[in-house]
XYZ file of C-alpha atoms in Angstrom:
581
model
C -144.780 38.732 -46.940
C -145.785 37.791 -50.329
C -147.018 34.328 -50.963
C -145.904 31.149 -53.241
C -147.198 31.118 -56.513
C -146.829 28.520 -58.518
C -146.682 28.059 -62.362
C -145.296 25.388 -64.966
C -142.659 27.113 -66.836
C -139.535 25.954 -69.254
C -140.550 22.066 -68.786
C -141.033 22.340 -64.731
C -143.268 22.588 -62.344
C -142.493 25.837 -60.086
C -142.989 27.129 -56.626
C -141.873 30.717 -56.265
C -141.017 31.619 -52.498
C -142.369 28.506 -51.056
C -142.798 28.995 -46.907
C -140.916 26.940 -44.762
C -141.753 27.440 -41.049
C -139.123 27.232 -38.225
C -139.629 26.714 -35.025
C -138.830 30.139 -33.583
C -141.506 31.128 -36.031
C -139.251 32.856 -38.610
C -140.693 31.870 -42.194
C -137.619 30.841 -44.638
C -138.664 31.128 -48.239
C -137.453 28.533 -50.959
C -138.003 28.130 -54.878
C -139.399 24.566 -55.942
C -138.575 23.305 -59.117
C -140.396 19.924 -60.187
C -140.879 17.699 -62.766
C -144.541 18.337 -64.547
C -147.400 15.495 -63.151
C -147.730 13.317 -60.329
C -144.951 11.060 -59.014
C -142.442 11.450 -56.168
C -138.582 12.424 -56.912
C -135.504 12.435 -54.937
C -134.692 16.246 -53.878
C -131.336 17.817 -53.930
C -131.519 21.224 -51.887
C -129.060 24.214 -50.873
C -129.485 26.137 -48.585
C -127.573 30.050 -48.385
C -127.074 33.510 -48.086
C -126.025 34.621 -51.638
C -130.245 35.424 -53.342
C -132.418 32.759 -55.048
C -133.659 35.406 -57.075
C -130.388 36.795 -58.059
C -129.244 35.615 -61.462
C -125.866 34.551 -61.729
C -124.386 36.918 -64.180
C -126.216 39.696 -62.160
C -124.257 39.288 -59.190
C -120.995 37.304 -60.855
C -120.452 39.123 -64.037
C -116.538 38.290 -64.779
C -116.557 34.824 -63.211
C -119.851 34.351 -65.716
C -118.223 36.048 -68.418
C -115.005 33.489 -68.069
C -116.991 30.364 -67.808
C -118.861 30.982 -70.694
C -115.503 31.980 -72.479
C -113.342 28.965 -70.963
C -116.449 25.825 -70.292
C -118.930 26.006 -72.686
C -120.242 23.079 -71.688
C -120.933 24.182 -68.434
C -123.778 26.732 -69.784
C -124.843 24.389 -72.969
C -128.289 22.180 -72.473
C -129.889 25.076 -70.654
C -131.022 28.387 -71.443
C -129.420 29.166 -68.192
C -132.542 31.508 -67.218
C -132.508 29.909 -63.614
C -128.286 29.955 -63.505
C -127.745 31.178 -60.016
C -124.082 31.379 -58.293
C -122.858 28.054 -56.816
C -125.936 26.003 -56.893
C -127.369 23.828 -59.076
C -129.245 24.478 -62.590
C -132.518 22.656 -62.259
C -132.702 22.690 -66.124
C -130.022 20.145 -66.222
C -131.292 18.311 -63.019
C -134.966 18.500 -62.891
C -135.282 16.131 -66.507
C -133.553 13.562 -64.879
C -136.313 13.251 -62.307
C -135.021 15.717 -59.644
C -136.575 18.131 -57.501
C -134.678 20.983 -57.235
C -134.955 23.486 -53.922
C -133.505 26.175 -53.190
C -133.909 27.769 -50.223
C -132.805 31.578 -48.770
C -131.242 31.336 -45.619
C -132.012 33.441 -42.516
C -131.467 37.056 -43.224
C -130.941 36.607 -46.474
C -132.324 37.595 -50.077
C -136.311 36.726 -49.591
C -135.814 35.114 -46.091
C -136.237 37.492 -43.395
C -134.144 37.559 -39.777
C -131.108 37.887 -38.130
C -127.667 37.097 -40.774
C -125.467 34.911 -38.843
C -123.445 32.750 -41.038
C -122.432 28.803 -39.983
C -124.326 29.247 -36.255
C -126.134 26.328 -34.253
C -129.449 28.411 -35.403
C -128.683 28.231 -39.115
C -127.588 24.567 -38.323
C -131.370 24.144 -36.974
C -132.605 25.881 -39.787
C -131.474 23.241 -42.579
C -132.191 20.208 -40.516
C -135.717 21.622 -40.744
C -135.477 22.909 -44.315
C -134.110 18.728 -44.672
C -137.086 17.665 -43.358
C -140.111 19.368 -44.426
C -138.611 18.621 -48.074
C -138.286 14.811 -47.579
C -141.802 14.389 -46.062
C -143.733 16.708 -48.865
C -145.987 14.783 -51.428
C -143.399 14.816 -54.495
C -140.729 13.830 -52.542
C -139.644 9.900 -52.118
C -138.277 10.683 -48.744
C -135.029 10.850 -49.948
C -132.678 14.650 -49.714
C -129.589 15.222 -51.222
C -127.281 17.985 -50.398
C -125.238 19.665 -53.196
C -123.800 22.666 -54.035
C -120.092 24.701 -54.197
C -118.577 26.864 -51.162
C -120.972 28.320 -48.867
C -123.423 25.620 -50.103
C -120.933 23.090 -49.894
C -119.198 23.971 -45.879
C -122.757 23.871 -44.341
C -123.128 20.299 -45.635
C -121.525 18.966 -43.335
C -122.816 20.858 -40.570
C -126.139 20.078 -41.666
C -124.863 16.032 -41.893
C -123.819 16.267 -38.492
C -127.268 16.658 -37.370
C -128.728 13.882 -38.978
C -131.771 14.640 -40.553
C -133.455 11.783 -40.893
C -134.333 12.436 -44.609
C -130.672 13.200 -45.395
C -129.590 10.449 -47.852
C -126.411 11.394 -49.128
C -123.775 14.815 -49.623
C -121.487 16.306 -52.323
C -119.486 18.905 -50.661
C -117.748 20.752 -53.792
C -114.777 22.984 -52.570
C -116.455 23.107 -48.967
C -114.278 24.280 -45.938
C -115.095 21.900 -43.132
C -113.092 23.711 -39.862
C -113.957 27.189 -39.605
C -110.626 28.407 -37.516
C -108.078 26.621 -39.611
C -109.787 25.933 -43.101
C -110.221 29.686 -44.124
C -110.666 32.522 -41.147
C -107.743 31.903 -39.073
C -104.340 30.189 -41.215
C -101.961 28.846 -38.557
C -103.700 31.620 -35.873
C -103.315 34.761 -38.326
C -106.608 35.844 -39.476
C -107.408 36.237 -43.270
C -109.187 39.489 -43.952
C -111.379 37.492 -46.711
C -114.360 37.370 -44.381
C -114.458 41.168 -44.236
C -114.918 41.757 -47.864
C -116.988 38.845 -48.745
C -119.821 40.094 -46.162
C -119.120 43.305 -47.556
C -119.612 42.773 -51.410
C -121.437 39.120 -51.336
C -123.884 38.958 -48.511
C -124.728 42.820 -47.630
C -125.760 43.443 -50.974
C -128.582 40.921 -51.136
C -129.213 40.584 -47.035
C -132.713 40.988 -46.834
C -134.554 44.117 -46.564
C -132.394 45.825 -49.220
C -135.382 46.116 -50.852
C -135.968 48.148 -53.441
C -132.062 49.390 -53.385
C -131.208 45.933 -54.655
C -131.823 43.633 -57.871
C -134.827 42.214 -59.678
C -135.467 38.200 -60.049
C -135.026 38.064 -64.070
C -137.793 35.316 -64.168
C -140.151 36.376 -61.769
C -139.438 40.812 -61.535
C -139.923 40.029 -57.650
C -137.114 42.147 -55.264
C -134.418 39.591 -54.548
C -133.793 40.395 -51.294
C -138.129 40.662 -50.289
C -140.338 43.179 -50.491
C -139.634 45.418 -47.738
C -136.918 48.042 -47.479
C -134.829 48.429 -44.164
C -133.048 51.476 -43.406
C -128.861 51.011 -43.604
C -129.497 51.242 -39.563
C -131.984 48.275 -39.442
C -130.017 46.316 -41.736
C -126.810 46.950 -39.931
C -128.625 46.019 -36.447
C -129.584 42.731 -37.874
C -126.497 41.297 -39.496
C -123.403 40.080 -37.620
C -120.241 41.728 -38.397
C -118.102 38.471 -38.833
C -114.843 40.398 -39.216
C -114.625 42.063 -35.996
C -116.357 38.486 -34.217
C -112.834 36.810 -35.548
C -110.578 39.783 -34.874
C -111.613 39.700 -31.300
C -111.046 35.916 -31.408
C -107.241 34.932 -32.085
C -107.677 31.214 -30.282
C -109.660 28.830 -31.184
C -112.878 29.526 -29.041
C -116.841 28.018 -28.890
C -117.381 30.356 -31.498
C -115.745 28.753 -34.204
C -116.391 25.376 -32.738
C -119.762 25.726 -33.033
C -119.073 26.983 -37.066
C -117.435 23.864 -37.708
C -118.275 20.041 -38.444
C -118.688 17.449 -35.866
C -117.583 14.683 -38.200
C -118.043 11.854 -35.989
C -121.523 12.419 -36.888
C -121.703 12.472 -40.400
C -122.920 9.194 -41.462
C -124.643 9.666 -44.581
C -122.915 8.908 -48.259
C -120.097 11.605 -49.243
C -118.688 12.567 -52.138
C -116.172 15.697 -50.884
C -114.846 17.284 -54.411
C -111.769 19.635 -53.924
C -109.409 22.037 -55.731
C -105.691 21.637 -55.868
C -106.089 25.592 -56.090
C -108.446 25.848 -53.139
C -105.785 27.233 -50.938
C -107.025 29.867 -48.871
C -110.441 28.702 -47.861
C -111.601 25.417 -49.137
C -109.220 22.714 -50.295
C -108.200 21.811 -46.964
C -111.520 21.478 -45.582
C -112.459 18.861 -48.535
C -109.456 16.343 -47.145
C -109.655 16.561 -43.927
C -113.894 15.931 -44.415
C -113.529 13.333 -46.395
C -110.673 11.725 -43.964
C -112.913 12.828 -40.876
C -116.387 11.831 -41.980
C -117.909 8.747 -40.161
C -119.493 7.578 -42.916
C -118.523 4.284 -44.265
C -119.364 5.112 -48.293
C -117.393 8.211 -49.026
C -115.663 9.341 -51.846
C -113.006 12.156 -52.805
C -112.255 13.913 -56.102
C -109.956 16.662 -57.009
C -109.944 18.539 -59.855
C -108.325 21.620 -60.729
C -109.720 25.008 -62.436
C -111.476 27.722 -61.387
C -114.049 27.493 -58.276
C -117.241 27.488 -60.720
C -117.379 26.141 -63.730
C -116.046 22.201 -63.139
C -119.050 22.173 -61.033
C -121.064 22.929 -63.764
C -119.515 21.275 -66.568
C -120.526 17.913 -68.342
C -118.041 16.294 -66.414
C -119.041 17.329 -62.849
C -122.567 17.032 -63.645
C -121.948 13.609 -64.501
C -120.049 12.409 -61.347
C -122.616 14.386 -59.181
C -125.668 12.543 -60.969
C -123.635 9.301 -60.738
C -123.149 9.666 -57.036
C -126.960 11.125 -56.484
C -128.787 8.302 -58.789
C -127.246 5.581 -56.938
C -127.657 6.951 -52.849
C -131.123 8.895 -54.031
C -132.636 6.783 -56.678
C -131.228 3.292 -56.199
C -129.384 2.800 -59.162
C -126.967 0.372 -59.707
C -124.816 1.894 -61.575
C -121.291 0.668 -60.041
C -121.184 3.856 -58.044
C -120.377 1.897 -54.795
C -117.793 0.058 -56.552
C -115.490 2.542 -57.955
C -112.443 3.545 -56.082
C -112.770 6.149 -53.221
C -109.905 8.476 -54.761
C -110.412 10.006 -58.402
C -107.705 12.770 -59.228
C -106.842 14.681 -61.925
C -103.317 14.357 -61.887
C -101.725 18.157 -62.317
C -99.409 18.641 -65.154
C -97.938 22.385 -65.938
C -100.040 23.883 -68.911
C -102.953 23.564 -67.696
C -102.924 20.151 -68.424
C -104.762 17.335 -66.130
C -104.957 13.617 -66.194
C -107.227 11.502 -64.777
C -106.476 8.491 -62.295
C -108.700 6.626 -59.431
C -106.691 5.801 -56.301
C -107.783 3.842 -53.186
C -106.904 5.428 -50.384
C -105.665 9.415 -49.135
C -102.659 10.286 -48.832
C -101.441 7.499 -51.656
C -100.145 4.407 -49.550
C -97.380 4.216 -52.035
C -96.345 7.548 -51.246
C -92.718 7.888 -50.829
C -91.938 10.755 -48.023
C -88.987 12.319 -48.153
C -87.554 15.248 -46.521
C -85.239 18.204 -48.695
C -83.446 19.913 -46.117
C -82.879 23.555 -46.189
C -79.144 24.475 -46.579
C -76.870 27.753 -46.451
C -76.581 29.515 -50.254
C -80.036 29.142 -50.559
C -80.693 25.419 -51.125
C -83.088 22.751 -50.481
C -81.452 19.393 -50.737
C -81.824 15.581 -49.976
C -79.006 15.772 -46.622
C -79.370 17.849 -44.062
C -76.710 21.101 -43.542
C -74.347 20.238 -40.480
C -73.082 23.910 -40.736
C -73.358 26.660 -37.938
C -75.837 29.205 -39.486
C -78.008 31.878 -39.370
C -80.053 33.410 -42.244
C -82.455 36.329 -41.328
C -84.863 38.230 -43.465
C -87.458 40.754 -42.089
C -90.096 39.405 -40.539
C -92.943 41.157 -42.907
C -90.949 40.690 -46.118
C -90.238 38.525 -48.941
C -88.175 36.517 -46.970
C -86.281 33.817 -48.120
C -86.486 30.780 -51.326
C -84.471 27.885 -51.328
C -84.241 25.927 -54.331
C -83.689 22.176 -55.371
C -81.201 21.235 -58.149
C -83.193 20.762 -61.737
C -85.307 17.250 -61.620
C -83.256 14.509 -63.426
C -86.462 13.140 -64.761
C -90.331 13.838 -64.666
C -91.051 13.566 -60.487
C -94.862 13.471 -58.686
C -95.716 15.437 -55.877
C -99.147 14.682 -54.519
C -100.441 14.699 -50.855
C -99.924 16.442 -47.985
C -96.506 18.331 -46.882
C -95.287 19.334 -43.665
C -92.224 21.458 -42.999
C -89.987 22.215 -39.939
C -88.401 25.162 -39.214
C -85.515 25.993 -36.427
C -86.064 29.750 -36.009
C -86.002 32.664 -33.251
C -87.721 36.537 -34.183
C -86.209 39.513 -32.160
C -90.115 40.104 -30.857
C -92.500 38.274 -28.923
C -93.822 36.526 -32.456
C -93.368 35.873 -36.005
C -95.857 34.743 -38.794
C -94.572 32.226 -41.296
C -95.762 31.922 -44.812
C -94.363 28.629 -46.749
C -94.713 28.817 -50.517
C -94.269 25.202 -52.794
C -93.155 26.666 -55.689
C -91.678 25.592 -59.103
C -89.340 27.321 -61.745
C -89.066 26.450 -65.338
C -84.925 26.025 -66.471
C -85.304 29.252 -67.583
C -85.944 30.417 -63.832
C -89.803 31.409 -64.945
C -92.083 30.377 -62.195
C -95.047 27.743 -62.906
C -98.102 28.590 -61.680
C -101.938 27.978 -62.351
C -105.434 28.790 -62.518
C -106.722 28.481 -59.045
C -109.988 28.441 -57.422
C -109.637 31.706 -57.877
C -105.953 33.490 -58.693
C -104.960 32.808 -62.511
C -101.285 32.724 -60.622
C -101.720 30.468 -57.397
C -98.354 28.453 -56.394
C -98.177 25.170 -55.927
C -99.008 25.054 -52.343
C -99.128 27.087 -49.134
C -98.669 26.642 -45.608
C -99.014 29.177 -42.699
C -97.845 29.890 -39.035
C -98.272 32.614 -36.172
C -95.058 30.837 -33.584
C -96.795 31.562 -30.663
C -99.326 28.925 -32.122
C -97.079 26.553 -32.306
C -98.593 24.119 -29.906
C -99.357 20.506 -30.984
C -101.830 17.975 -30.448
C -99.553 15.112 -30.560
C -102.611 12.549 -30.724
C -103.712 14.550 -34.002
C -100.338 15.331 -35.291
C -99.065 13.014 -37.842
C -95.757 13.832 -40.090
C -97.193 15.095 -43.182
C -100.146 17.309 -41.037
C -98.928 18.961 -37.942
C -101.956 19.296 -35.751
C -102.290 22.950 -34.123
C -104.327 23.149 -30.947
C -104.786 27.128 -31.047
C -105.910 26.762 -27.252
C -102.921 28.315 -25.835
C -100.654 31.395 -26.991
C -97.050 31.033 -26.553
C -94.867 34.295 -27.112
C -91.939 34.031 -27.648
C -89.070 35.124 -25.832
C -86.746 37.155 -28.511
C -83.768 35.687 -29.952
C -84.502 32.234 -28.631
C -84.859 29.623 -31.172
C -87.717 27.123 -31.748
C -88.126 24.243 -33.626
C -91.701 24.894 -35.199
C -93.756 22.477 -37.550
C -95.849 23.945 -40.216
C -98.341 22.453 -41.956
C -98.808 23.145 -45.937
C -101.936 22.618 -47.474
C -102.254 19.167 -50.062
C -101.174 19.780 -53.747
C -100.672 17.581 -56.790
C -97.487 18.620 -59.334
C -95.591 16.496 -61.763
C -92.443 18.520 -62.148
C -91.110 18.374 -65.839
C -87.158 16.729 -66.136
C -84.560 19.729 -65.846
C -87.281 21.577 -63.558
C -86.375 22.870 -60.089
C -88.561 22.535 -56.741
C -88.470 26.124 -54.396
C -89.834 26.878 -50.828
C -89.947 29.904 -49.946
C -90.244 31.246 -46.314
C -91.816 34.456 -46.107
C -93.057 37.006 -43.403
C -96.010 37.505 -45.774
C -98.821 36.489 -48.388
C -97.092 35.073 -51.769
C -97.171 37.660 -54.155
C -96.727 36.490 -58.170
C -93.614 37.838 -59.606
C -95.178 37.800 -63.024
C -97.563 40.726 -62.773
C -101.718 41.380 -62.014
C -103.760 38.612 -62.245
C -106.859 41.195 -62.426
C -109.731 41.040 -60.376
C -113.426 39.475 -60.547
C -116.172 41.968 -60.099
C -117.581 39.860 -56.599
C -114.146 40.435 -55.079
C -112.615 43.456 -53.501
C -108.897 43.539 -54.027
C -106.742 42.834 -56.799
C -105.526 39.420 -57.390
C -101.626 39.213 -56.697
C -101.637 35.021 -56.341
C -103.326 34.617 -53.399
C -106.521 35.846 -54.392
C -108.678 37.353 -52.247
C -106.991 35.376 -49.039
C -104.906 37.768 -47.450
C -103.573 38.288 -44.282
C -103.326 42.363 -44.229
C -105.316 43.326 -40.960
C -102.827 45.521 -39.027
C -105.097 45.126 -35.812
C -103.832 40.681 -35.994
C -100.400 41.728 -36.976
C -99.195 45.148 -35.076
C -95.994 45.639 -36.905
C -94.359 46.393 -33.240
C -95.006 42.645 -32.847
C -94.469 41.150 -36.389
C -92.309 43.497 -37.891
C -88.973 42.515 -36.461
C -86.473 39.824 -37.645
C -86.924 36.562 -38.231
C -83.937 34.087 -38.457
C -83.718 30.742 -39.344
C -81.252 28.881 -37.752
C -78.586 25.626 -39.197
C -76.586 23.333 -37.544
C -76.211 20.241 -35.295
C -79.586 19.370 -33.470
C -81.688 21.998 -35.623
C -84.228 21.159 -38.824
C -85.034 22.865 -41.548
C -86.860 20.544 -44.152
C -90.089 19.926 -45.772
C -91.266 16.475 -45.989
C -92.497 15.513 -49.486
C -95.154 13.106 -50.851
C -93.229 11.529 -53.644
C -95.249 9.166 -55.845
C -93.062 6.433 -57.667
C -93.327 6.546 -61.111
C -95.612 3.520 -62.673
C -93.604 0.439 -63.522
């Protein structure tokens, strides 16, 4: 294995592959930026799978191309030489008196072993990455933990470890559960996982040699110096795809992926995306609502995934957050509110506001019941029945009458459904949606989809099992631990949860849910595709729900009927924010 060298370069102080021993012996490799001359600085590490070496444009081109075209600011200050995908750029970190590490995870770009994503072993692995940084000469003792997505979900994994040189986290669009936050919506399993291994992690897993890129800084082989054979490499990489399809309940296996949050004690700053539906948005509410920790903080922006992590603004908020728990600064950090939103406006447009509390105790639920002719409505239908649509279609949208004035949506939202399927099962998709008077649909830039809905919600019935200790109005709790056919024709009452959003609906605007026996697809046309990504985006991004194997249409290709009348409900209960006095 080739060894550290180290070299002062661009105004830092650099380690190139820096070992970092584990106990099992495997040697984890990590590049060190510091600030030039003695002195000891607070660190702020990641830890992942996705090439230290690799430069982000190399391995992101669109998603570079379209922050440099939409966020300037996010690549100005920098020469962005060191830019690398989700993590952050010591040129605008390591001035301020940071020491920058990152480090390749196990089996991954210059670390060599076995690639198994969100394990106990990886788990071990940063703890002792956490460690060894926090006790090195230029540290003060003090790690931080920051970074977007995969560097963002095993935050709090690593947190619930406790390190004892862990001083504070910013999980940036992090998932937090791995069955219900991204690989398994409502029980049916999201074929994401499949073609992210496929086009983000295979390509720099380590070994790939030669076949793979060059570090533009240092010419080294991203993913280390040896070659492995397709065989070798295939041998020592877990297929996470067929682990999950093999999995419907919710097993060890994913419990073991996901956070233990009554552990996390450390400072947290959890910053989500009202667009994160799919695989992170959820994860960053229900972590900051779970975490242990008494100083923790939320913030939701909107955007794509990348660039507010990178722009002026997030930089700042991150720094705020990091100076105070890392440095000591008293900067007021510990007295602003716990909440800060950016209020979601159609256009693109956001507005800031700090809150104290989530969901908003002011919040004003209300339910809009669906109704025969295709409405959703403040009173609930007292008419006998039935509306069917096929149970893999388009299914069915019910719409509200146009807003008599500007109206807020923002928190959580739980529906209930009366329904029966002529199978043993049905999977239910539940689309927010809103539609201009002209009957033109709003949507927005998501993490991801330039056409993602307002919100999303998702169901497999024979998951329709509650914990009634965890289940709360606005966030039906799912236990997964049991599976419940159903017996055909029969109807259930079944409670759906739909992800958190943020909306304020224009006067003469109308509300929609749709109930569909399939992903969302944008009326409007392509949204494209980013060149990291496999399919097309259609408005759910890359978070679809296509795997024949989880949904035999024999099983979920019947009928699905939703049924009206006395002792049956059909509504979705809203978070309706009063308007300011």
């Amino acid at each position: 294995m080739a060894q550290e060298v180290a070299e002062i370069k661009d105004g830092m102080q650099i380690i190139w592959d820096q070992p970092i021993a584990m106990d099992d012996g495997v040697v984890l490799r990590a590049d060190v930026f510091c600030p030039i001359g003695e002195g000891s600085y607070p660190v702020i590490m990641t830890y992942g799978p996705y090439g230290k070496g690799l430069h982000f444009e190399d391995g992101y081109k669109t998603a570079w191309d379209r922050m440099c075209a939409e966020d300037p600011d996010a690549v100005s200050n920098t020469s962005n030489k060191y830019a690398n995908w989700e993590v952050v750029d010591p040129e605008k970190w390591v001035p301020d008196g940071y020491v920058v590490i990152r480090v390749d995870s196990r089996g991954a770009g210059r670390s060599p072993g076995y690639l198994c994503h969100n394990n106990d072993r990886e788990q071990q692995d940063y703890y002792q990455c956490i460690e060894w940084a926090g006790s090195q000469a230029w540290s003060n003792g003090k790690v931080g933990l920051n970074g977007i997505s995969y560097y963002g979900a095993n935050q709090w994994r690593a947190a619930g470890t406790q390190p004892p040189h862990l001083a504070a986290i910013c999980v940036w669009e992090g998932w937090h559960d791995n069955y219900r936050d991204g690989n398994r919506h409502g029980g049916i399993l999201c074929t994401f996982r499949k073609h992210w291994q496929d086009m983000q992690v295979k390509t720099v897993q380590h070994g790939v040699g030669d076949r793979g890129r060059r570090s533009r800084v240092t010419g080294e082989l991203v993913c280390g110096p040896e070659t492995l054979s397709d065989d070798e490499l295939l041998a020592n990489r877990e297929n996470m795809h067929e682990e999950m399809l093999a999995r419907e309940m919710l097993t060890d296996y994913y419990l073991e992926r996901s956070a233990k949050p009554d552990r996390i004690k450390v400072p947290v700053l959890s910053a989500g995306n009202w667009g994160g539906a799919g695989l992170h948005a959820r994860g960053n509410f229900e972590g900051f609502l779970a975490a242990a920790s008494e100083q923790k903080w939320l913030e939701v922006h909107g955007g794509s995934h990348w660039a507010p992590f990178y722009t002026d603004r997030g930089v700042f908020i991150q720094k705020q957050f990091f100076d105070h728990f890392l440095k000591g600064h008293e900067n007021g950090w510990d007295e602003r509110p716990r909440v800060q939103l950016l209020v979601r406006h159609p256009g693109e447009r956001f507005v800031e506001r700090y809150e104290n509390e989530w969901p908003l105790a002011r919040t004003s639920w209300e339910k809009l019941h669906l109704a025969d002719l295709s409405e959703l409505r403040p009173t609930k239908s007292a008419v006998e029945k039935q509306l069917s649509f096929d149970a893999m279609g388009d299914g069915l949208t019910f719409l509200t009458e146009p807003t008599e004035s500007d109206t807020e949506i923002t928190g959580p939202i739980g529906a209930r459904l009366a329904i029966s399927s002529s199978t043993v099962d049905a999977d239910l998709f539940l689309v927010v949606r809103v539609f201009a008077p002209d009957m033109k649909e709003v949507t927005f830039q998501g993490a991801l989809d330039p056409h993602t809905p307002i919100a999303q919600g998702w169901l497999r019935a024979s998951h329709r099992k509650l914990d009634p200790k965890k289940s709360l109005p606005y966030r039906p709790w799912h236990t997964h631990d049991e599976k419940q056919p159903l017996e055909p024709d029969q109807i259930y009452q079944l409670d759906i949860e739909i992800w958190p959003t943020c909306i304020v609906i224009p006067k003469g605007y109308r509300l929609a849910l749709s109930v569909r026996g399939k992903d969302y697809v944008y009326p409007g046309g392509s949204g494209g595709r980013l060149s990291n990504m496999k399919n097309e985006f259609t408005g759910c991004g890359p978070f679809l729900h296509d795997d024949e194997n989880d949904r035999p249409p024999e099983v979920f290709g019947g009928t699905t009927t939703i049924h009206f009348g006395e002792g049956r409900e059909n509504y979705v209960l809203l978070p309706y924010i009063p308007a300011a006095s």
